[in-house]
Amino acid sequence: MSAVPRSEKPVGRFRRMLDRLSSSQEDLESEELREDAETAGCVRIDDCHDRQIVTVTGTLRTVTLRPRAGVPALEAELFDGSAALDVVWLGRRSIVGIEPGRRLIVSGRISMSRGRRVLFNPKYELRPLGRE
């Protein structure tokens, strides 16, 4: 990809078509997720800082059951096109609807753990399945 960010490129119809044809599927999905976060009025994960209370949206990439200190913990990686965020529900083995590929909105206080952003026991809202 070129060094010029997408937002600074010319916005003509031909340019947009050419960009879409020359972009990878991952780039297109990331751009769609960033636009979705903006229209939902959520903060981009990339702009979140330690100890900040935020509302973010994105797609779950992975969902795993990983015990923490002997207590079950459901962990998921949320991606919004700008960065990833680990979402952890302590004391839960599963939550109906929390599965890879699902879009959701989560709210809570960001913390940093081993250099990654983490949200523990967030409020969450499942987004509708399929195209909106």
PDB file of N, CA and C in Angstrom, residues 22-124:
ATOM      1  N   SER A  22      -7.606  -2.659  -5.828  1.00  0.00           N
ATOM      2  CA  SER A  22      -6.209  -2.947  -5.506  1.00  0.00           C
ATOM      3  C   SER A  22      -5.980  -3.268  -4.027  1.00  0.00           C
ATOM      4  N   SER A  23      -7.012  -3.192  -3.193  1.00  0.00           N
ATOM      5  CA  SER A  23      -6.872  -3.478  -1.766  1.00  0.00           C
ATOM      6  C   SER A  23      -7.141  -4.954  -1.490  1.00  0.00           C
ATOM      7  N   SER A  24      -6.492  -5.461  -0.448  1.00  0.00           N
ATOM      8  CA  SER A  24      -6.741  -6.846  -0.051  1.00  0.00           C
ATOM      9  C   SER A  24      -8.075  -6.924   0.686  1.00  0.00           C
ATOM     10  N   GLN A  25      -8.593  -8.138   0.831  1.00  0.00           N
ATOM     11  CA  GLN A  25      -9.857  -8.346   1.536  1.00  0.00           C
ATOM     12  C   GLN A  25      -9.749  -7.878   2.988  1.00  0.00           C
ATOM     13  N   GLU A  26      -8.597  -8.113   3.615  1.00  0.00           N
ATOM     14  CA  GLU A  26      -8.384  -7.695   5.006  1.00  0.00           C
ATOM     15  C   GLU A  26      -8.435  -6.169   5.136  1.00  0.00           C
ATOM     16  N   ASP A  27      -7.827  -5.451   4.182  1.00  0.00           N
ATOM     17  CA  ASP A  27      -7.866  -3.984   4.198  1.00  0.00           C
ATOM     18  C   ASP A  27      -9.293  -3.476   4.067  1.00  0.00           C
ATOM     19  N   LEU A  28     -10.070  -4.100   3.183  1.00  0.00           N
ATOM     20  CA  LEU A  28     -11.456  -3.685   2.977  1.00  0.00           C
ATOM     21  C   LEU A  28     -12.294  -3.928   4.228  1.00  0.00           C
ATOM     22  N   GLU A  29     -12.100  -5.071   4.879  1.00  0.00           N
ATOM     23  CA  GLU A  29     -12.835  -5.372   6.104  1.00  0.00           C
ATOM     24  C   GLU A  29     -12.442  -4.421   7.225  1.00  0.00           C
ATOM     25  N   SER A  30     -11.159  -4.083   7.328  1.00  0.00           N
ATOM     26  CA  SER A  30     -10.695  -3.146   8.353  1.00  0.00           C
ATOM     27  C   SER A  30     -11.309  -1.774   8.137  1.00  0.00           C
ATOM     28  N   GLU A  31     -11.352  -1.335   6.898  1.00  0.00           N
ATOM     29  CA  GLU A  31     -11.946  -0.032   6.587  1.00  0.00           C
ATOM     30  C   GLU A  31     -13.435  -0.021   6.939  1.00  0.00           C
ATOM     31  N   GLU A  32     -14.123  -1.117   6.638  1.00  0.00           N
ATOM     32  CA  GLU A  32     -15.547  -1.224   6.957  1.00  0.00           C
ATOM     33  C   GLU A  32     -15.774  -1.174   8.471  1.00  0.00           C
ATOM     34  N   LEU A  33     -14.909  -1.862   9.234  1.00  0.00           N
ATOM     35  CA  LEU A  33     -15.031  -1.849  10.695  1.00  0.00           C
ATOM     36  C   LEU A  33     -14.778  -0.460  11.269  1.00  0.00           C
ATOM     37  N   ARG A  34     -13.781   0.266  10.726  1.00  0.00           N
ATOM     38  CA  ARG A  34     -13.508   1.631  11.196  1.00  0.00           C
ATOM     39  C   ARG A  34     -14.699   2.544  10.925  1.00  0.00           C
ATOM     40  N   GLU A  35     -15.303   2.414   9.750  1.00  0.00           N
ATOM     41  CA  GLU A  35     -16.474   3.224   9.417  1.00  0.00           C
ATOM     42  C   GLU A  35     -17.649   2.877  10.325  1.00  0.00           C
ATOM     43  N   ASP A  36     -17.811   1.587  10.637  1.00  0.00           N
ATOM     44  CA  ASP A  36     -18.884   1.143  11.524  1.00  0.00           C
ATOM     45  C   ASP A  36     -18.721   1.735  12.923  1.00  0.00           C
ATOM     46  N   ALA A  37     -17.479   1.763  13.424  1.00  0.00           N
ATOM     47  CA  ALA A  37     -17.213   2.341  14.746  1.00  0.00           C
ATOM     48  C   ALA A  37     -17.549   3.834  14.760  1.00  0.00           C
ATOM     49  N   GLU A  38     -17.214   4.511  13.674  1.00  0.00           N
ATOM     50  CA  GLU A  38     -17.486   5.951  13.586  1.00  0.00           C
ATOM     51  C   GLU A  38     -18.981   6.228  13.549  1.00  0.00           C
ATOM     52  N   THR A  39     -19.735   5.460  12.754  1.00  0.00           N
ATOM     53  CA  THR A  39     -21.181   5.692  12.662  1.00  0.00           C
ATOM     54  C   THR A  39     -21.908   5.313  13.945  1.00  0.00           C
ATOM     55  N   ALA A  40     -21.357   4.362  14.712  1.00  0.00           N
ATOM     56  CA  ALA A  40     -21.966   3.961  15.981  1.00  0.00           C
ATOM     57  C   ALA A  40     -21.624   4.939  17.107  1.00  0.00           C
ATOM     58  N   GLY A  41     -20.737   5.906  16.836  1.00  0.00           N
ATOM     59  CA  GLY A  41     -20.365   6.881  17.856  1.00  0.00           C
ATOM     60  C   GLY A  41     -19.409   6.328  18.899  1.00  0.00           C
ATOM     61  N   CYS A  42     -18.653   5.313  18.526  1.00  0.00           N
ATOM     62  CA  CYS A  42     -17.716   4.679  19.450  1.00  0.00           C
ATOM     63  C   CYS A  42     -16.293   5.190  19.229  1.00  0.00           C
ATOM     64  N   VAL A  43     -15.468   5.002  20.248  1.00  0.00           N
ATOM     65  CA  VAL A  43     -14.058   5.376  20.190  1.00  0.00           C
ATOM     66  C   VAL A  43     -13.303   4.289  19.432  1.00  0.00           C
ATOM     67  N   ARG A  44     -12.308   4.670  18.626  1.00  0.00           N
ATOM     68  CA  ARG A  44     -11.453   3.676  17.974  1.00  0.00           C
ATOM     69  C   ARG A  44     -10.555   3.053  19.035  1.00  0.00           C
ATOM     70  N   ILE A  45     -10.339   1.756  18.967  1.00  0.00           N
ATOM     71  CA  ILE A  45      -9.504   1.067  19.956  1.00  0.00           C
ATOM     72  C   ILE A  45      -8.096   1.646  19.961  1.00  0.00           C
ATOM     73  N   ASP A  46      -7.605   2.018  18.807  1.00  0.00           N
ATOM     74  CA  ASP A  46      -6.270   2.597  18.684  1.00  0.00           C
ATOM     75  C   ASP A  46      -6.126   3.893  19.482  1.00  0.00           C
ATOM     76  N   ASP A  47      -7.229   4.598  19.724  1.00  0.00           N
ATOM     77  CA  ASP A  47      -7.207   5.866  20.455  1.00  0.00           C
ATOM     78  C   ASP A  47      -7.439   5.706  21.956  1.00  0.00           C
ATOM     79  N   CYS A  48      -7.634   4.467  22.437  1.00  0.00           N
ATOM     80  CA  CYS A  48      -7.905   4.222  23.855  1.00  0.00           C
ATOM     81  C   CYS A  48      -6.612   4.192  24.664  1.00  0.00           C
ATOM     82  N   HIS A  49      -6.683   4.750  25.871  1.00  0.00           N
ATOM     83  CA  HIS A  49      -5.528   4.810  26.764  1.00  0.00           C
ATOM     84  C   HIS A  49      -5.845   4.099  28.077  1.00  0.00           C
ATOM     85  N   ASP A  50      -4.797   3.747  28.821  1.00  0.00           N
ATOM     86  CA  ASP A  50      -4.928   3.069  30.101  1.00  0.00           C
ATOM     87  C   ASP A  50      -5.815   3.857  31.059  1.00  0.00           C
ATOM     88  N   ARG A  51      -6.724   3.143  31.737  1.00  0.00           N
ATOM     89  CA  ARG A  51      -7.628   3.682  32.763  1.00  0.00           C
ATOM     90  C   ARG A  51      -8.729   4.580  32.197  1.00  0.00           C
ATOM     91  N   GLN A  52      -8.925   4.577  30.902  1.00  0.00           N
ATOM     92  CA  GLN A  52      -9.951   5.395  30.264  1.00  0.00           C
ATOM     93  C   GLN A  52     -11.255   4.591  30.173  1.00  0.00           C
ATOM     94  N   ILE A  53     -12.385   5.223  30.469  1.00  0.00           N
ATOM     95  CA  ILE A  53     -13.684   4.581  30.305  1.00  0.00           C
ATOM     96  C   ILE A  53     -14.127   4.814  28.865  1.00  0.00           C
ATOM     97  N   VAL A  54     -14.417   3.717  28.150  1.00  0.00           N
ATOM     98  CA  VAL A  54     -14.702   3.812  26.720  1.00  0.00           C
ATOM     99  C   VAL A  54     -15.882   2.943  26.313  1.00  0.00           C
ATOM    100  N   THR A  55     -16.402   3.240  25.137  1.00  0.00           N
ATOM    101  CA  THR A  55     -17.352   2.389  24.439  1.00  0.00           C
ATOM    102  C   THR A  55     -16.764   2.153  23.059  1.00  0.00           C
ATOM    103  N   VAL A  56     -16.529   0.877  22.735  1.00  0.00           N
ATOM    104  CA  VAL A  56     -15.938   0.523  21.447  1.00  0.00           C
ATOM    105  C   VAL A  56     -16.799  -0.549  20.775  1.00  0.00           C
ATOM    106  N   THR A  57     -16.639  -0.675  19.467  1.00  0.00           N
ATOM    107  CA  THR A  57     -17.361  -1.703  18.719  1.00  0.00           C
ATOM    108  C   THR A  57     -16.402  -2.387  17.771  1.00  0.00           C
ATOM    109  N   GLY A  58     -16.712  -3.613  17.406  1.00  0.00           N
ATOM    110  CA  GLY A  58     -15.864  -4.351  16.483  1.00  0.00           C
ATOM    111  C   GLY A  58     -16.366  -5.768  16.310  1.00  0.00           C
ATOM    112  N   THR A  59     -15.513  -6.599  15.729  1.00  0.00           N
ATOM    113  CA  THR A  59     -15.829  -8.000  15.472  1.00  0.00           C
ATOM    114  C   THR A  59     -14.929  -8.883  16.325  1.00  0.00           C
ATOM    115  N   LEU A  60     -15.505  -9.928  16.893  1.00  0.00           N
ATOM    116  CA  LEU A  60     -14.715 -10.866  17.687  1.00  0.00           C
ATOM    117  C   LEU A  60     -13.906 -11.750  16.749  1.00  0.00           C
ATOM    118  N   ARG A  61     -12.591 -11.744  16.936  1.00  0.00           N
ATOM    119  CA  ARG A  61     -11.716 -12.602  16.131  1.00  0.00           C
ATOM    120  C   ARG A  61     -11.597 -13.992  16.753  1.00  0.00           C
ATOM    121  N   THR A  62     -11.362 -14.044  18.059  1.00  0.00           N
ATOM    122  CA  THR A  62     -11.206 -15.316  18.751  1.00  0.00           C
ATOM    123  C   THR A  62     -11.974 -15.288  20.063  1.00  0.00           C
ATOM    124  N   VAL A  63     -12.397 -16.459  20.512  1.00  0.00           N
ATOM    125  CA  VAL A  63     -13.039 -16.621  21.822  1.00  0.00           C
ATOM    126  C   VAL A  63     -12.456 -17.885  22.432  1.00  0.00           C
ATOM    127  N   THR A  64     -11.868 -17.756  23.638  1.00  0.00           N
ATOM    128  CA  THR A  64     -11.255 -18.914  24.298  1.00  0.00           C
ATOM    129  C   THR A  64     -11.606 -18.936  25.777  1.00  0.00           C
ATOM    130  N   LEU A  65     -11.587 -20.140  26.351  1.00  0.00           N
ATOM    131  CA  LEU A  65     -11.765 -20.312  27.791  1.00  0.00           C
ATOM    132  C   LEU A  65     -10.384 -20.488  28.389  1.00  0.00           C
ATOM    133  N   ARG A  66      -9.966 -19.536  29.221  1.00  0.00           N
ATOM    134  CA  ARG A  66      -8.629 -19.584  29.811  1.00  0.00           C
ATOM    135  C   ARG A  66      -8.740 -19.231  31.293  1.00  0.00           C
ATOM    136  N   PRO A  67      -8.525 -20.217  32.177  1.00  0.00           N
ATOM    137  CA  PRO A  67      -8.615 -19.940  33.614  1.00  0.00           C
ATOM    138  C   PRO A  67      -7.568 -18.914  34.070  1.00  0.00           C
ATOM    139  N   ARG A  68      -7.961 -18.050  34.984  1.00  0.00           N
ATOM    140  CA  ARG A  68      -7.059 -17.067  35.606  1.00  0.00           C
ATOM    141  C   ARG A  68      -7.113 -17.312  37.104  1.00  0.00           C
ATOM    142  N   ALA A  69      -5.975 -17.691  37.670  1.00  0.00           N
ATOM    143  CA  ALA A  69      -5.853 -17.969  39.107  1.00  0.00           C
ATOM    144  C   ALA A  69      -6.898 -18.987  39.562  1.00  0.00           C
ATOM    145  N   GLY A  70      -7.127 -20.014  38.744  1.00  0.00           N
ATOM    146  CA  GLY A  70      -8.059 -21.069  39.106  1.00  0.00           C
ATOM    147  C   GLY A  70      -9.518 -20.749  38.869  1.00  0.00           C
ATOM    148  N   VAL A  71      -9.812 -19.555  38.382  1.00  0.00           N
ATOM    149  CA  VAL A  71     -11.187 -19.137  38.118  1.00  0.00           C
ATOM    150  C   VAL A  71     -11.401 -19.145  36.607  1.00  0.00           C
ATOM    151  N   PRO A  72     -12.537 -19.706  36.131  1.00  0.00           N
ATOM    152  CA  PRO A  72     -12.761 -19.692  34.682  1.00  0.00           C
ATOM    153  C   PRO A  72     -12.859 -18.260  34.162  1.00  0.00           C
ATOM    154  N   ALA A  73     -12.349 -18.053  32.965  1.00  0.00           N
ATOM    155  CA  ALA A  73     -12.400 -16.735  32.341  1.00  0.00           C
ATOM    156  C   ALA A  73     -12.613 -16.913  30.840  1.00  0.00           C
ATOM    157  N   LEU A  74     -13.643 -16.272  30.320  1.00  0.00           N
ATOM    158  CA  LEU A  74     -13.903 -16.291  28.890  1.00  0.00           C
ATOM    159  C   LEU A  74     -13.197 -15.082  28.290  1.00  0.00           C
ATOM    160  N   GLU A  75     -12.262 -15.343  27.362  1.00  0.00           N
ATOM    161  CA  GLU A  75     -11.490 -14.270  26.741  1.00  0.00           C
ATOM    162  C   GLU A  75     -11.822 -14.189  25.265  1.00  0.00           C
ATOM    163  N   ALA A  76     -11.930 -12.962  24.770  1.00  0.00           N
ATOM    164  CA  ALA A  76     -12.211 -12.740  23.354  1.00  0.00           C
ATOM    165  C   ALA A  76     -11.350 -11.589  22.860  1.00  0.00           C
ATOM    166  N   GLU A  77     -10.984 -11.641  21.586  1.00  0.00           N
ATOM    167  CA  GLU A  77     -10.231 -10.551  20.972  1.00  0.00           C
ATOM    168  C   GLU A  77     -11.179  -9.786  20.071  1.00  0.00           C
ATOM    169  N   LEU A  78     -11.369  -8.495  20.368  1.00  0.00           N
ATOM    170  CA  LEU A  78     -12.241  -7.615  19.601  1.00  0.00           C
ATOM    171  C   LEU A  78     -11.378  -6.759  18.689  1.00  0.00           C
ATOM    172  N   PHE A  79     -11.729  -6.693  17.408  1.00  0.00           N
ATOM    173  CA  PHE A  79     -10.961  -5.924  16.430  1.00  0.00           C
ATOM    174  C   PHE A  79     -11.892  -4.934  15.748  1.00  0.00           C
ATOM    175  N   ASP A  80     -11.462  -3.657  15.687  1.00  0.00           N
ATOM    176  CA  ASP A  80     -12.306  -2.628  15.073  1.00  0.00           C
ATOM    177  C   ASP A  80     -11.705  -2.028  13.802  1.00  0.00           C
ATOM    178  N   GLY A  81     -10.660  -2.629  13.270  1.00  0.00           N
ATOM    179  CA  GLY A  81     -10.037  -2.107  12.061  1.00  0.00           C
ATOM    180  C   GLY A  81      -8.826  -1.253  12.351  1.00  0.00           C
ATOM    181  N   SER A  82      -8.714  -0.748  13.579  1.00  0.00           N
ATOM    182  CA  SER A  82      -7.556   0.078  13.938  1.00  0.00           C
ATOM    183  C   SER A  82      -6.605  -0.673  14.867  1.00  0.00           C
ATOM    184  N   ALA A  83      -7.141  -1.475  15.780  1.00  0.00           N
ATOM    185  CA  ALA A  83      -6.327  -2.222  16.740  1.00  0.00           C
ATOM    186  C   ALA A  83      -7.194  -3.309  17.373  1.00  0.00           C
ATOM    187  N   ALA A  84      -6.559  -4.149  18.186  1.00  0.00           N
ATOM    188  CA  ALA A  84      -7.271  -5.227  18.877  1.00  0.00           C
ATOM    189  C   ALA A  84      -7.374  -4.919  20.363  1.00  0.00           C
ATOM    190  N   LEU A  85      -8.385  -5.484  20.988  1.00  0.00           N
ATOM    191  CA  LEU A  85      -8.652  -5.302  22.409  1.00  0.00           C
ATOM    192  C   LEU A  85      -9.041  -6.654  22.977  1.00  0.00           C
ATOM    193  N   ASP A  86      -8.446  -7.041  24.105  1.00  0.00           N
ATOM    194  CA  ASP A  86      -8.837  -8.286  24.775  1.00  0.00           C
ATOM    195  C   ASP A  86     -10.006  -7.979  25.707  1.00  0.00           C
ATOM    196  N   VAL A  87     -11.069  -8.766  25.580  1.00  0.00           N
ATOM    197  CA  VAL A  87     -12.248  -8.621  26.429  1.00  0.00           C
ATOM    198  C   VAL A  87     -12.321  -9.884  27.289  1.00  0.00           C
ATOM    199  N   VAL A  88     -12.402  -9.711  28.618  1.00  0.00           N
ATOM    200  CA  VAL A  88     -12.359 -10.849  29.540  1.00  0.00           C
ATOM    201  C   VAL A  88     -13.562 -10.796  30.476  1.00  0.00           C
ATOM    202  N   TRP A  89     -14.304 -11.908  30.503  1.00  0.00           N
ATOM    203  CA  TRP A  89     -15.394 -12.065  31.456  1.00  0.00           C
ATOM    204  C   TRP A  89     -14.936 -13.071  32.490  1.00  0.00           C
ATOM    205  N   LEU A  90     -14.660 -12.618  33.702  1.00  0.00           N
ATOM    206  CA  LEU A  90     -14.194 -13.494  34.782  1.00  0.00           C
ATOM    207  C   LEU A  90     -15.364 -14.294  35.350  1.00  0.00           C
ATOM    208  N   GLY A  91     -15.104 -15.577  35.668  1.00  0.00           N
ATOM    209  CA  GLY A  91     -16.128 -16.431  36.254  1.00  0.00           C
ATOM    210  C   GLY A  91     -17.118 -16.983  35.246  1.00  0.00           C
ATOM    211  N   ARG A  92     -16.858 -16.819  33.971  1.00  0.00           N
ATOM    212  CA  ARG A  92     -17.777 -17.303  32.935  1.00  0.00           C
ATOM    213  C   ARG A  92     -17.086 -18.348  32.073  1.00  0.00           C
ATOM    214  N   ARG A  93     -17.774 -19.431  31.789  1.00  0.00           N
ATOM    215  CA  ARG A  93     -17.251 -20.453  30.881  1.00  0.00           C
ATOM    216  C   ARG A  93     -17.736 -20.216  29.456  1.00  0.00           C
ATOM    217  N   SER A  94     -18.905 -19.637  29.330  1.00  0.00           N
ATOM    218  CA  SER A  94     -19.443 -19.295  28.020  1.00  0.00           C
ATOM    219  C   SER A  94     -20.532 -18.251  28.192  1.00  0.00           C
ATOM    220  N   ILE A  95     -20.804 -17.539  27.112  1.00  0.00           N
ATOM    221  CA  ILE A  95     -21.890 -16.561  27.069  1.00  0.00           C
ATOM    222  C   ILE A  95     -22.579 -16.766  25.727  1.00  0.00           C
ATOM    223  N   VAL A  96     -23.886 -16.932  25.764  1.00  0.00           N
ATOM    224  CA  VAL A  96     -24.637 -17.138  24.529  1.00  0.00           C
ATOM    225  C   VAL A  96     -24.445 -15.930  23.605  1.00  0.00           C
ATOM    226  N   GLY A  97     -24.076 -16.201  22.360  1.00  0.00           N
ATOM    227  CA  GLY A  97     -23.896 -15.132  21.376  1.00  0.00           C
ATOM    228  C   GLY A  97     -22.467 -14.646  21.251  1.00  0.00           C
ATOM    229  N   ILE A  98     -21.627 -14.937  22.231  1.00  0.00           N
ATOM    230  CA  ILE A  98     -20.221 -14.535  22.159  1.00  0.00           C
ATOM    231  C   ILE A  98     -19.476 -15.637  21.416  1.00  0.00           C
ATOM    232  N   GLU A  99     -19.192 -15.373  20.142  1.00  0.00           N
ATOM    233  CA  GLU A  99     -18.548 -16.353  19.270  1.00  0.00           C
ATOM    234  C   GLU A  99     -17.750 -15.615  18.199  1.00  0.00           C
ATOM    235  N   PRO A 100     -16.735 -16.258  17.635  1.00  0.00           N
ATOM    236  CA  PRO A 100     -15.929 -15.603  16.600  1.00  0.00           C
ATOM    237  C   PRO A 100     -16.797 -15.139  15.429  1.00  0.00           C
ATOM    238  N   GLY A 101     -16.482 -13.935  14.929  1.00  0.00           N
ATOM    239  CA  GLY A 101     -17.221 -13.370  13.813  1.00  0.00           C
ATOM    240  C   GLY A 101     -18.392 -12.503  14.224  1.00  0.00           C
ATOM    241  N   ARG A 102     -18.749 -12.512  15.499  1.00  0.00           N
ATOM    242  CA  ARG A 102     -19.893 -11.732  15.983  1.00  0.00           C
ATOM    243  C   ARG A 102     -19.473 -10.289  16.226  1.00  0.00           C
ATOM    244  N   ARG A 103     -20.307  -9.348  15.832  1.00  0.00           N
ATOM    245  CA  ARG A 103     -20.052  -7.934  16.101  1.00  0.00           C
ATOM    246  C   ARG A 103     -20.730  -7.562  17.414  1.00  0.00           C
ATOM    247  N   LEU A 104     -20.046  -6.728  18.195  1.00  0.00           N
ATOM    248  CA  LEU A 104     -20.640  -6.260  19.432  1.00  0.00           C
ATOM    249  C   LEU A 104     -20.085  -4.915  19.852  1.00  0.00           C
ATOM    250  N   ILE A 105     -20.790  -4.289  20.764  1.00  0.00           N
ATOM    251  CA  ILE A 105     -20.372  -3.033  21.377  1.00  0.00           C
ATOM    252  C   ILE A 105     -20.074  -3.348  22.832  1.00  0.00           C
ATOM    253  N   VAL A 106     -18.913  -2.913  23.336  1.00  0.00           N
ATOM    254  CA  VAL A 106     -18.555  -3.140  24.733  1.00  0.00           C
ATOM    255  C   VAL A 106     -18.200  -1.808  25.390  1.00  0.00           C
ATOM    256  N   SER A 107     -18.494  -1.714  26.694  1.00  0.00           N
ATOM    257  CA  SER A 107     -18.199  -0.509  27.470  1.00  0.00           C
ATOM    258  C   SER A 107     -17.538  -0.896  28.771  1.00  0.00           C
ATOM    259  N   GLY A 108     -16.560  -0.104  29.183  1.00  0.00           N
ATOM    260  CA  GLY A 108     -15.880  -0.347  30.445  1.00  0.00           C
ATOM    261  C   GLY A 108     -14.603   0.455  30.537  1.00  0.00           C
ATOM    262  N   ARG A 109     -13.783   0.118  31.531  1.00  0.00           N
ATOM    263  CA  ARG A 109     -12.518   0.814  31.751  1.00  0.00           C
ATOM    264  C   ARG A 109     -11.380  -0.014  31.166  1.00  0.00           C
ATOM    265  N   ILE A 110     -10.595   0.610  30.301  1.00  0.00           N
ATOM    266  CA  ILE A 110      -9.443  -0.030  29.670  1.00  0.00           C
ATOM    267  C   ILE A 110      -8.320  -0.179  30.696  1.00  0.00           C
ATOM    268  N   SER A 111      -7.670  -1.329  30.667  1.00  0.00           N
ATOM    269  CA  SER A 111      -6.442  -1.492  31.443  1.00  0.00           C
ATOM    270  C   SER A 111      -5.393  -2.090  30.514  1.00  0.00           C
ATOM    271  N   MET A 112      -4.142  -1.964  30.892  1.00  0.00           N
ATOM    272  CA  MET A 112      -3.053  -2.514  30.090  1.00  0.00           C
ATOM    273  C   MET A 112      -2.496  -3.734  30.813  1.00  0.00           C
ATOM    274  N   SER A 113      -2.329  -4.827  30.074  1.00  0.00           N
ATOM    275  CA  SER A 113      -1.759  -6.044  30.624  1.00  0.00           C
ATOM    276  C   SER A 113      -0.797  -6.621  29.597  1.00  0.00           C
ATOM    277  N   ARG A 114       0.479  -6.670  29.958  1.00  0.00           N
ATOM    278  CA  ARG A 114       1.527  -7.173  29.063  1.00  0.00           C
ATOM    279  C   ARG A 114       1.540  -6.432  27.731  1.00  0.00           C
ATOM    280  N   GLY A 115       1.321  -5.133  27.783  1.00  0.00           N
ATOM    281  CA  GLY A 115       1.381  -4.303  26.584  1.00  0.00           C
ATOM    282  C   GLY A 115       0.143  -4.352  25.707  1.00  0.00           C
ATOM    283  N   ARG A 116      -0.923  -5.024  26.150  1.00  0.00           N
ATOM    284  CA  ARG A 116      -2.166  -5.106  25.375  1.00  0.00           C
ATOM    285  C   ARG A 116      -3.297  -4.434  26.134  1.00  0.00           C
ATOM    286  N   ARG A 117      -4.236  -3.882  25.387  1.00  0.00           N
ATOM    287  CA  ARG A 117      -5.424  -3.287  25.997  1.00  0.00           C
ATOM    288  C   ARG A 117      -6.381  -4.401  26.405  1.00  0.00           C
ATOM    289  N   VAL A 118      -6.926  -4.286  27.635  1.00  0.00           N
ATOM    290  CA  VAL A 118      -7.842  -5.305  28.158  1.00  0.00           C
ATOM    291  C   VAL A 118      -9.036  -4.620  28.797  1.00  0.00           C
ATOM    292  N   LEU A 119     -10.213  -5.209  28.598  1.00  0.00           N
ATOM    293  CA  LEU A 119     -11.444  -4.744  29.235  1.00  0.00           C
ATOM    294  C   LEU A 119     -11.979  -5.922  30.050  1.00  0.00           C
ATOM    295  N   PHE A 120     -12.069  -5.778  31.380  1.00  0.00           N
ATOM    296  CA  PHE A 120     -12.566  -6.846  32.244  1.00  0.00           C
ATOM    297  C   PHE A 120     -14.049  -6.642  32.528  1.00  0.00           C
ATOM    298  N   ASN A 121     -14.834  -7.705  32.412  1.00  0.00           N
ATOM    299  CA  ASN A 121     -16.262  -7.729  32.721  1.00  0.00           C
ATOM    300  C   ASN A 121     -17.003  -6.508  32.164  1.00  0.00           C
ATOM    301  N   PRO A 122     -16.922  -6.281  30.858  1.00  0.00           N
ATOM    302  CA  PRO A 122     -17.565  -5.098  30.289  1.00  0.00           C
ATOM    303  C   PRO A 122     -19.075  -5.268  30.153  1.00  0.00           C
ATOM    304  N   LYS A 123     -19.763  -4.138  30.040  1.00  0.00           N
ATOM    305  CA  LYS A 123     -21.145  -4.162  29.581  1.00  0.00           C
ATOM    306  C   LYS A 123     -21.039  -4.435  28.088  1.00  0.00           C
ATOM    307  N   TYR A 124     -21.953  -5.202  27.539  1.00  0.00           N
ATOM    308  CA  TYR A 124     -21.861  -5.500  26.113  1.00  0.00           C
ATOM    309  C   TYR A 124     -23.233  -5.547  25.471  1.00  0.00           C
TER     310      TYR A 124
END
